[in-house]
Coordinates of C-alpha atoms and ligand atoms in Angstrom, one line a residue:
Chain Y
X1 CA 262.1 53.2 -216.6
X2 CA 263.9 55.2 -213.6
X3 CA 261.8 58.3 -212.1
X4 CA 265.2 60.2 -212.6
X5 CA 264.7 59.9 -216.3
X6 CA 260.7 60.9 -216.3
X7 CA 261.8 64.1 -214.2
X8 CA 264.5 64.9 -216.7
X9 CA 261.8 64.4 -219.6
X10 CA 259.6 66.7 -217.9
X11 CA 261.9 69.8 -217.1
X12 CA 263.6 69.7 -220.4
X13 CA 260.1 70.1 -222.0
X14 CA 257.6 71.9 -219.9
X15 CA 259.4 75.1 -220.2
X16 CA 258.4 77.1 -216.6
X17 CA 255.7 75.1 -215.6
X18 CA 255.0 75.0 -212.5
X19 CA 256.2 71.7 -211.2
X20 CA 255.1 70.5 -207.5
X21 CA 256.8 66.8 -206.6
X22 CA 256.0 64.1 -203.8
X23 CA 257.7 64.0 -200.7
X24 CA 261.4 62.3 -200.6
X25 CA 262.9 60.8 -203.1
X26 CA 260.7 62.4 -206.2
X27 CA 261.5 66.1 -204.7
X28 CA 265.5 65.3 -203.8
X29 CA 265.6 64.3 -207.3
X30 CA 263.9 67.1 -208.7
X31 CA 266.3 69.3 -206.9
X32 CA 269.6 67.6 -208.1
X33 CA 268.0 67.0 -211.9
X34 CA 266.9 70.8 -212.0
X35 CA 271.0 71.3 -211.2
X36 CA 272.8 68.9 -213.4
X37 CA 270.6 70.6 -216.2
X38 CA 271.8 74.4 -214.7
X39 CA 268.4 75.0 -214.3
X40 CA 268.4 76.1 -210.6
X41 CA 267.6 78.0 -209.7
X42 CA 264.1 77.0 -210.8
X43 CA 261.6 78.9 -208.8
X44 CA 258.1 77.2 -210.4
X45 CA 259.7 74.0 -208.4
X46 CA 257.9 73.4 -205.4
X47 CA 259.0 70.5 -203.4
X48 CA 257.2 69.1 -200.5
X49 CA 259.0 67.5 -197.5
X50 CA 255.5 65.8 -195.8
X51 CA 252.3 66.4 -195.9
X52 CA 252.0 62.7 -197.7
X53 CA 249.0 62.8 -199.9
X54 CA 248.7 66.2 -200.5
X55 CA 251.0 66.6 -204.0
X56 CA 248.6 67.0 -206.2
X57 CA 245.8 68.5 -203.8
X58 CA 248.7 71.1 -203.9
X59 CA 248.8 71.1 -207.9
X60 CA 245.0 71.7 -207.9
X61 CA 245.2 74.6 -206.6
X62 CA 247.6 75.8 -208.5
X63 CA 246.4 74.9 -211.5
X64 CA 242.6 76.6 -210.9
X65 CA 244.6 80.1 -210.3
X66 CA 246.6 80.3 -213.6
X67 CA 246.3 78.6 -217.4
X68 CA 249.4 77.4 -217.7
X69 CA 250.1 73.6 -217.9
X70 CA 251.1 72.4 -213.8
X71 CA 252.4 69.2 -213.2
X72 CA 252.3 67.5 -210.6
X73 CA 255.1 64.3 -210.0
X74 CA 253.0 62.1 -207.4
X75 CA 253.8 59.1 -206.0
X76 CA 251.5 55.6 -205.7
X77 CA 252.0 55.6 -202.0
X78 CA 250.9 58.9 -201.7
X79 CA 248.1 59.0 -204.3
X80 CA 246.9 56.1 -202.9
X81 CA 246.7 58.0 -199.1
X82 CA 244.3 60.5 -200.9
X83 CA 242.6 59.2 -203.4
X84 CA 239.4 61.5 -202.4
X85 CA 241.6 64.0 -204.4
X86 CA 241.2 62.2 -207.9
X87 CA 237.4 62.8 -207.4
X88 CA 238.0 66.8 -206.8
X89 CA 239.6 67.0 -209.5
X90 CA 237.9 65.2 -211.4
X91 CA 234.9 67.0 -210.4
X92 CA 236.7 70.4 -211.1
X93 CA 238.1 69.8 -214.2
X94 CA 241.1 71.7 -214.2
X95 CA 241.9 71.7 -218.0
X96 CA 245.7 72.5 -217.2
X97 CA 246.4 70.0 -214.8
X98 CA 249.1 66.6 -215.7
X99 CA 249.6 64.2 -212.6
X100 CA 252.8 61.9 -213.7
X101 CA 252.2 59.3 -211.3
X102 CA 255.4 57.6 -210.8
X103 CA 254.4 54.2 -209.8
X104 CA 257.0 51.9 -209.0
X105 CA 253.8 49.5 -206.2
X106 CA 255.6 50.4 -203.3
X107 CA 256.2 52.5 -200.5
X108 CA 259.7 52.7 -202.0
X109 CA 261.6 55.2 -199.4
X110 CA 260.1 53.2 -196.2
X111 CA 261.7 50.1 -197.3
X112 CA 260.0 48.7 -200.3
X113 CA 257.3 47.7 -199.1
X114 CA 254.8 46.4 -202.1
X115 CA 251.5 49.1 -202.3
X116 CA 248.1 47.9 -203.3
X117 CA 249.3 48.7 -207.5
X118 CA 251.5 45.8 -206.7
X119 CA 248.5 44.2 -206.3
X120 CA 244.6 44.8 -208.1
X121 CA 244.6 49.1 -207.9
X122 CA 244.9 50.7 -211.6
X123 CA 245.7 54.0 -210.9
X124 CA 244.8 55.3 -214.8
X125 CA 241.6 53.7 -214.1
X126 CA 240.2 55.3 -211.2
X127 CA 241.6 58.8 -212.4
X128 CA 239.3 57.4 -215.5
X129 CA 236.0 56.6 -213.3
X130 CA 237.0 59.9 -211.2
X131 CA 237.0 62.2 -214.2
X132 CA 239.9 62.7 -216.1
X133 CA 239.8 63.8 -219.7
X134 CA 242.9 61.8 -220.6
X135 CA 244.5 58.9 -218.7
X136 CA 247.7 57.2 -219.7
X137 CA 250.4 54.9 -218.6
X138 CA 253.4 53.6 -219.8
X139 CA 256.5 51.1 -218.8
X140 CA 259.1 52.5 -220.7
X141 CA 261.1 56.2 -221.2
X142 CA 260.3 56.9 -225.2
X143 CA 256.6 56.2 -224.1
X144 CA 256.9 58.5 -221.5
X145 CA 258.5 61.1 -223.6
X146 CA 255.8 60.8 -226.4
X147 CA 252.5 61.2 -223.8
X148 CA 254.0 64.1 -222.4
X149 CA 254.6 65.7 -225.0
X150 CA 250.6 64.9 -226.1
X151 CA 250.2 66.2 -222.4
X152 CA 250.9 69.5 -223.1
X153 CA 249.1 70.1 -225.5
X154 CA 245.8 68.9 -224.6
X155 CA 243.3 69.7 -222.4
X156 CA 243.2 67.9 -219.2
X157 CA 242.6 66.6 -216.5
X158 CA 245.9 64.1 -217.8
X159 CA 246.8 61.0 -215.5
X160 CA 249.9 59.4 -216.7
X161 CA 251.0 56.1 -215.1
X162 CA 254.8 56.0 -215.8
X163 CA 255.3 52.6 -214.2
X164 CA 258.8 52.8 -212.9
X165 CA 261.6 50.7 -211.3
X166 CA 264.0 51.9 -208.1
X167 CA 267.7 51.3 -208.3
X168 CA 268.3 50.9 -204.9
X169 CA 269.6 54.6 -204.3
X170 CA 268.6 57.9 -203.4
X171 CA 270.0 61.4 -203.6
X172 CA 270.8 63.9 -200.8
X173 CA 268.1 65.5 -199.5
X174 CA 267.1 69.1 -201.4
X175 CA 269.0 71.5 -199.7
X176 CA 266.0 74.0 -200.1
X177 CA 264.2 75.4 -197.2
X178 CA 260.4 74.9 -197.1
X179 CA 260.1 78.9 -196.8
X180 CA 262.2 79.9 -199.2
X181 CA 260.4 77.3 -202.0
X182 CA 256.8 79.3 -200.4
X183 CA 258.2 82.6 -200.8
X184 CA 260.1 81.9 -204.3
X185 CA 257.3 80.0 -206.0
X186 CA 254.4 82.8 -204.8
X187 CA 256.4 85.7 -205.8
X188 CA 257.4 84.0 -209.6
X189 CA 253.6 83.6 -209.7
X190 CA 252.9 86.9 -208.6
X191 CA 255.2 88.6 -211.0
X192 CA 253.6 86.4 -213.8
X193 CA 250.3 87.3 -213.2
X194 CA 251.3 91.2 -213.0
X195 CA 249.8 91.5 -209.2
X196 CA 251.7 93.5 -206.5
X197 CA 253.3 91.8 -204.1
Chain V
X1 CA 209.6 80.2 -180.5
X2 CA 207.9 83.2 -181.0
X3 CA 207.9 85.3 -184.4
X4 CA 209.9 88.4 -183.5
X5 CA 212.7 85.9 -182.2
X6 CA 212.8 84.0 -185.4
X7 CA 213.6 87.5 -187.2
X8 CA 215.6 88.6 -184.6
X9 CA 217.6 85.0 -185.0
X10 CA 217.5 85.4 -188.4
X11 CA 219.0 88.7 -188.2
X12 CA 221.9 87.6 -185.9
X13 CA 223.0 85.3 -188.3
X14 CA 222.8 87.4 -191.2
X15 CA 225.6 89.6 -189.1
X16 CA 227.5 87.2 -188.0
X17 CA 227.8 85.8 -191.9
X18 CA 228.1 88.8 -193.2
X19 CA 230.9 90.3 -190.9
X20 CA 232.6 86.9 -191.8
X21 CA 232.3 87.3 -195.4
X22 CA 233.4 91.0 -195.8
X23 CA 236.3 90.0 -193.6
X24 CA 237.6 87.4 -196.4
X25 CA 237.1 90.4 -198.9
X26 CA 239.1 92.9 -196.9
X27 CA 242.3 90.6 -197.0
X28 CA 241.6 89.4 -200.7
X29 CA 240.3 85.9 -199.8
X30 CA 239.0 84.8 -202.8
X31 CA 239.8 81.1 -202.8
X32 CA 237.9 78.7 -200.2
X33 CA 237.9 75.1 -200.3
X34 CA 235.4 73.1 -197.8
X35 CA 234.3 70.1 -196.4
X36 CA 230.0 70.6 -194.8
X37 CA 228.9 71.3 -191.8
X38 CA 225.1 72.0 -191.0
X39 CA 226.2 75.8 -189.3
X40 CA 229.4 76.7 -191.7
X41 CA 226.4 76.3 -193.8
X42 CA 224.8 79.8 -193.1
X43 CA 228.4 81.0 -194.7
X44 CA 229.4 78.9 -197.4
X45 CA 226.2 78.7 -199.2
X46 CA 226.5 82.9 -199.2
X47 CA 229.8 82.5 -200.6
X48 CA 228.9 80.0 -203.5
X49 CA 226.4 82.4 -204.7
X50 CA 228.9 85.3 -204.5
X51 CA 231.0 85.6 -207.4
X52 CA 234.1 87.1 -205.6
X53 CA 234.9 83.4 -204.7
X54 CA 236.1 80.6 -206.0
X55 CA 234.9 77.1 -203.8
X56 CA 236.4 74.2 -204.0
X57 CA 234.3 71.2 -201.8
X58 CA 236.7 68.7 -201.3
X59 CA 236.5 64.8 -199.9
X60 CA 238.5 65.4 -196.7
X61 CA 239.6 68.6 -194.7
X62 CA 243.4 67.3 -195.2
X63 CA 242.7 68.2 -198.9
X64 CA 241.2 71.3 -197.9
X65 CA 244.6 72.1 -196.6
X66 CA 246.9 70.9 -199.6
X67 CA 243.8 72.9 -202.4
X68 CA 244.0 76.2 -200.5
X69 CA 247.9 76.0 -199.8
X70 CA 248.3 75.6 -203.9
X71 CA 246.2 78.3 -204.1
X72 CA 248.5 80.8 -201.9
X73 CA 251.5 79.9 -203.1
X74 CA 249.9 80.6 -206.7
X75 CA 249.4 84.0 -205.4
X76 CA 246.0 83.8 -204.3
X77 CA 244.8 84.0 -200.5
X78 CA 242.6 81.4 -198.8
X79 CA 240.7 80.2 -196.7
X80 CA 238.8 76.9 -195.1
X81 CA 235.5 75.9 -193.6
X82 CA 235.1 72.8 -191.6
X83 CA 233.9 71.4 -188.5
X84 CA 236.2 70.3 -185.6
X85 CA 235.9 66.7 -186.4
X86 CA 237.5 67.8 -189.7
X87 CA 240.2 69.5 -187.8
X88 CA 240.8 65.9 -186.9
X89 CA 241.7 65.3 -189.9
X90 CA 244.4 68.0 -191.3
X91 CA 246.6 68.0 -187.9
X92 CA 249.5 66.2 -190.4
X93 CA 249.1 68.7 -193.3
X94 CA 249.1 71.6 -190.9
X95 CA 252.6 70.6 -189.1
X96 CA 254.4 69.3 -191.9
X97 CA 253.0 71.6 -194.5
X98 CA 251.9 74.7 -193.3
X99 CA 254.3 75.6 -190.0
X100 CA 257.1 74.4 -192.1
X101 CA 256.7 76.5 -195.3
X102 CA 255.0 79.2 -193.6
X103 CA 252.0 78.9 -195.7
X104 CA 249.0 80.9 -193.7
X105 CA 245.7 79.9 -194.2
X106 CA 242.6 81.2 -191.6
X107 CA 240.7 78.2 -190.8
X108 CA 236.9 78.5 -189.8
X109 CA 235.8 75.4 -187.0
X110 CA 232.7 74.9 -186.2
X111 CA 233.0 73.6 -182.8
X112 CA 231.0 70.7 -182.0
X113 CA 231.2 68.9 -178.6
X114 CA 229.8 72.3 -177.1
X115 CA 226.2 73.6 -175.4
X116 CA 223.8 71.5 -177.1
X117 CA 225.8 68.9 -178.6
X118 CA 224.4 64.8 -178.6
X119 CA 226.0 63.1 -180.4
X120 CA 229.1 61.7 -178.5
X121 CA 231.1 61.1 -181.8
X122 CA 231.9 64.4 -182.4
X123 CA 232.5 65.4 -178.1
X124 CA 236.0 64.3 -177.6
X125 CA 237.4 66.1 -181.0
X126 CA 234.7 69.1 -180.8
X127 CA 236.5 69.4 -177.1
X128 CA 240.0 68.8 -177.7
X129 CA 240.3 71.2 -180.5
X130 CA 241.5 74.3 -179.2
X131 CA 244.1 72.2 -176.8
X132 CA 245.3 70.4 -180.0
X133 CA 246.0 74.2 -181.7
X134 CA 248.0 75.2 -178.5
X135 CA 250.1 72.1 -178.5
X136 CA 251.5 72.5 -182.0
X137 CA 251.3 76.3 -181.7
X138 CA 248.3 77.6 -184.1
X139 CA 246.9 80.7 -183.0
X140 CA 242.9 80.6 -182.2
X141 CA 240.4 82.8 -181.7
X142 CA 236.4 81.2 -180.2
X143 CA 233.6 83.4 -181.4
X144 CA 230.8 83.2 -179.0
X145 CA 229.0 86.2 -178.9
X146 CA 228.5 89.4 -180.9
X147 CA 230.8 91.6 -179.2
X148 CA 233.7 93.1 -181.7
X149 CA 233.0 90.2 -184.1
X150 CA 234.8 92.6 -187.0
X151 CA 238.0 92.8 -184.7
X152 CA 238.4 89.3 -183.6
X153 CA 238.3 88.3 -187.0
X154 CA 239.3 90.6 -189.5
X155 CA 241.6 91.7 -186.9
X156 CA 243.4 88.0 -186.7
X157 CA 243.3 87.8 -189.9
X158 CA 246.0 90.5 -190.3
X159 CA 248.0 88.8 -187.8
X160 CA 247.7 85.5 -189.9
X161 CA 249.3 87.0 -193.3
X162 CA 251.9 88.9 -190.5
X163 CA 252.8 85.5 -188.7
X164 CA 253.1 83.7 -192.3
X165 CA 251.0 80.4 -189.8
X166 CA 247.6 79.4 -190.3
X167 CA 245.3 80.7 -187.7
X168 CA 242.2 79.1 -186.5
X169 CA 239.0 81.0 -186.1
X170 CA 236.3 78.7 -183.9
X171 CA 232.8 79.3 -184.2
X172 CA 230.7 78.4 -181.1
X173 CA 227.1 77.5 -180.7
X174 CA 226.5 80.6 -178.7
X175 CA 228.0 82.7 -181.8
X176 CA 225.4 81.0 -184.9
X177 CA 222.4 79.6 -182.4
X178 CA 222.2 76.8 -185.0
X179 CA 220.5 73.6 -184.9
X180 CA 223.8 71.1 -184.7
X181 CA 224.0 67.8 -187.5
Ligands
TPP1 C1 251.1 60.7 -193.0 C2 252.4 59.9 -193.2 N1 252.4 58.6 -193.2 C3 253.5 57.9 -193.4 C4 254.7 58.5 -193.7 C5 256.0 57.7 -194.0 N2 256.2 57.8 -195.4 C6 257.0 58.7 -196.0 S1 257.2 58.5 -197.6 C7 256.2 57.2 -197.6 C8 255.9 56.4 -198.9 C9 255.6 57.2 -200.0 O1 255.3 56.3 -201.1 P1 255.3 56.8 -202.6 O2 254.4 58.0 -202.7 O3 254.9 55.6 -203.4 O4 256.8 57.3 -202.9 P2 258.1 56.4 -203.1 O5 258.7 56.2 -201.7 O6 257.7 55.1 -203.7 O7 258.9 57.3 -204.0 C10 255.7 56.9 -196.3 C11 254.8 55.7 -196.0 C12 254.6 59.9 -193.8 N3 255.7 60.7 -194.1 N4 253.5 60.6 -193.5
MG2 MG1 256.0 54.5 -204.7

């Protein structure tokens, strides 16, 4: 299965979740999927450009301030660079929270390089032993499609391991400043929550 | 130590905390995530007992960052509470998350590697804290005394929200007096 197609999945049925994504690749094809679907623009996306590791630290605190459903599209690399962060939240409990861990066992955008899920590192397993109500993964799209839906309807924490495969390519990067996402995604929250900017 | 200067003690802390905690409340911090330290202490055990806030500990003062920054961006203001080894620890989250999306969070330091300190782990990142701030351009403020404690930090906390950059506030040995772990 192609991340591509587990993004698609996600913003054609999550509605106006908020949606925070890894950096690179997983955010640059947020951006482009969120266009070809004339969905831009979408101001619950929030797209990181660093701060490896911190996606779904990012996503948990999201998820605390509101009820509804917040995903968060990590990477292996990058989960495996924080892992501490499973344990919060597994310790916090958010009930609202999906990780989609897109775990293709490498550092794909560096050059390919295999990750320790290539090797002996189950990541639905230690979201399991950290916590998580519901932990999940899956090799192929209809899978996919199927647990997410479950997803959002369940109470969480939800860990789904979509294991996928890279085709060699990667999109243009999101022609979004860092600032605007801040400002956009805050004030769509704002609004929703009926507070005064 | 004598009696009177174990009230008196005890009474300097209480201000100190207290000044700290109605400052959060002034600028609608509600949201704090932390990582211990033995003199943060005095304030976030006040704050987990106070039902204005909601704390999250986390594993490593990087998270700190990436919790609290979900929470502003979600419309709620924040704020962390480490110690300067910590600070170690969240100098990537700060410059490729925070400067660039002009996410501001006021961070409280405990400085270590100050007056007192023996325990040469924590000198050379206690020391080279506020040097670290300057080089990558994060405003700081050291409290070590009593005077215009309200200003120096309810004061920069305004700036904070007005500069949209996080903004360190240090907290010296001479400020909390307390025992250093
Ligand atoms: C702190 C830090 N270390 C290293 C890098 C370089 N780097 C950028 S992305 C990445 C790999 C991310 O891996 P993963 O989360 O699995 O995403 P993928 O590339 O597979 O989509 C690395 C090592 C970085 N940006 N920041
Ligand atoms: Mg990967």
């Amino acid at each position: 299965m192609l991340r591509y197609d587990v993004i698609k999945n996600i913003l054609q049925t999550s509605n106006n979740s908020p949606v925070i994504s890894n950096l690179g690749p997983t955010s640059d094809e947020l951006w482009h999927i969120t266009k070809e679907l004339e969905l831009l623009p979408r101001e619950r996306n929030f797209y990181t450009y660093g701060s490896m590791g911190l996606c779904s630290s990012i996503a948990l605190g999201i998820a605390i301030n509101t009820n509804e459903k917040v995903v968060s599209i990590d990477g292996d690399g990058s989960l495996l660079m924080n892992l501490g962060t499973l344990s919060t939240i597994g310790r916090v409990s958010p009930d609202n929270l999906i990780i989609v861990a897109c775990d293709n066992e490498m550092w794909a955008q560096t050059g390919y390089q295999p990750t320790a899920t290539a090797f002996n590192t189950e990541l639905e397993n230690v979201s399991k032993f950290c916590g998580f109500k519901n932990t999940f993964k899956c090799t192929n799209i209809d899978e996919f499609k199927n647990i997410f839906e479950n997803a959002l309807k369940i109470k969480g924490p939800t860990m789904i391991v979509a294991k996928t495969k890279e085709t060699g390519e990667f999109p243009e990067v999101t022609p979004v400043e860092p600032e605007f996402t801040t400002y956009r995604f805050r004030n769509s929250m704002l609004n929703n929550n009926e507070a005064k900017l | 130590m004598l009696i009177q200067d174990i009230i008196l003690w005890g009474y300097k802390m209480q201000e100190w905390v207290k000044i700290i905690i109605d400052s959060l409340k002034e600028h609608n911090i509600s949201f704090i995530s932390y990582v211990p330290d033995i003199s943060i202490d005095k304030v976030t055990k006040e704050i987990e007992s106070d039902p204005y806030f909601t704390v999250v500990p986390a594993t490593r003062e990087e998270e700190c960052i990436g919790i609290a920054s979900g929470s502003y961006v979600s419309g709620v203001n924040s704020a962390i509470f480490m110690q300067s080894s910590g600070f170690g620890n969240c100098i990537n989250a700060l410059t490729s998350l925070n400067l660039p999306a002009r996410i501001p969070i006021p961070m409280f330091i405990n400085l270590r590697g100050e007056i007192g300190e023996f325990n040469i782990a924590q000198v050379t990142m206690g020391r080279s804290t506020r040097p670290i701030l300057d080089v990558i351009n994060i405003p700081h403020v050291t409290l070590d005394n009593d005077i215009n404690l309200h200003k120096k930090v309810s004061g920069n906390i305004t700036l904070c929200y007005a500069s949209k950059i996080p903004l360190a506030i240090c907290l010296s040995p001479l400020l909390h007096g307390g025992k250093i772990a």
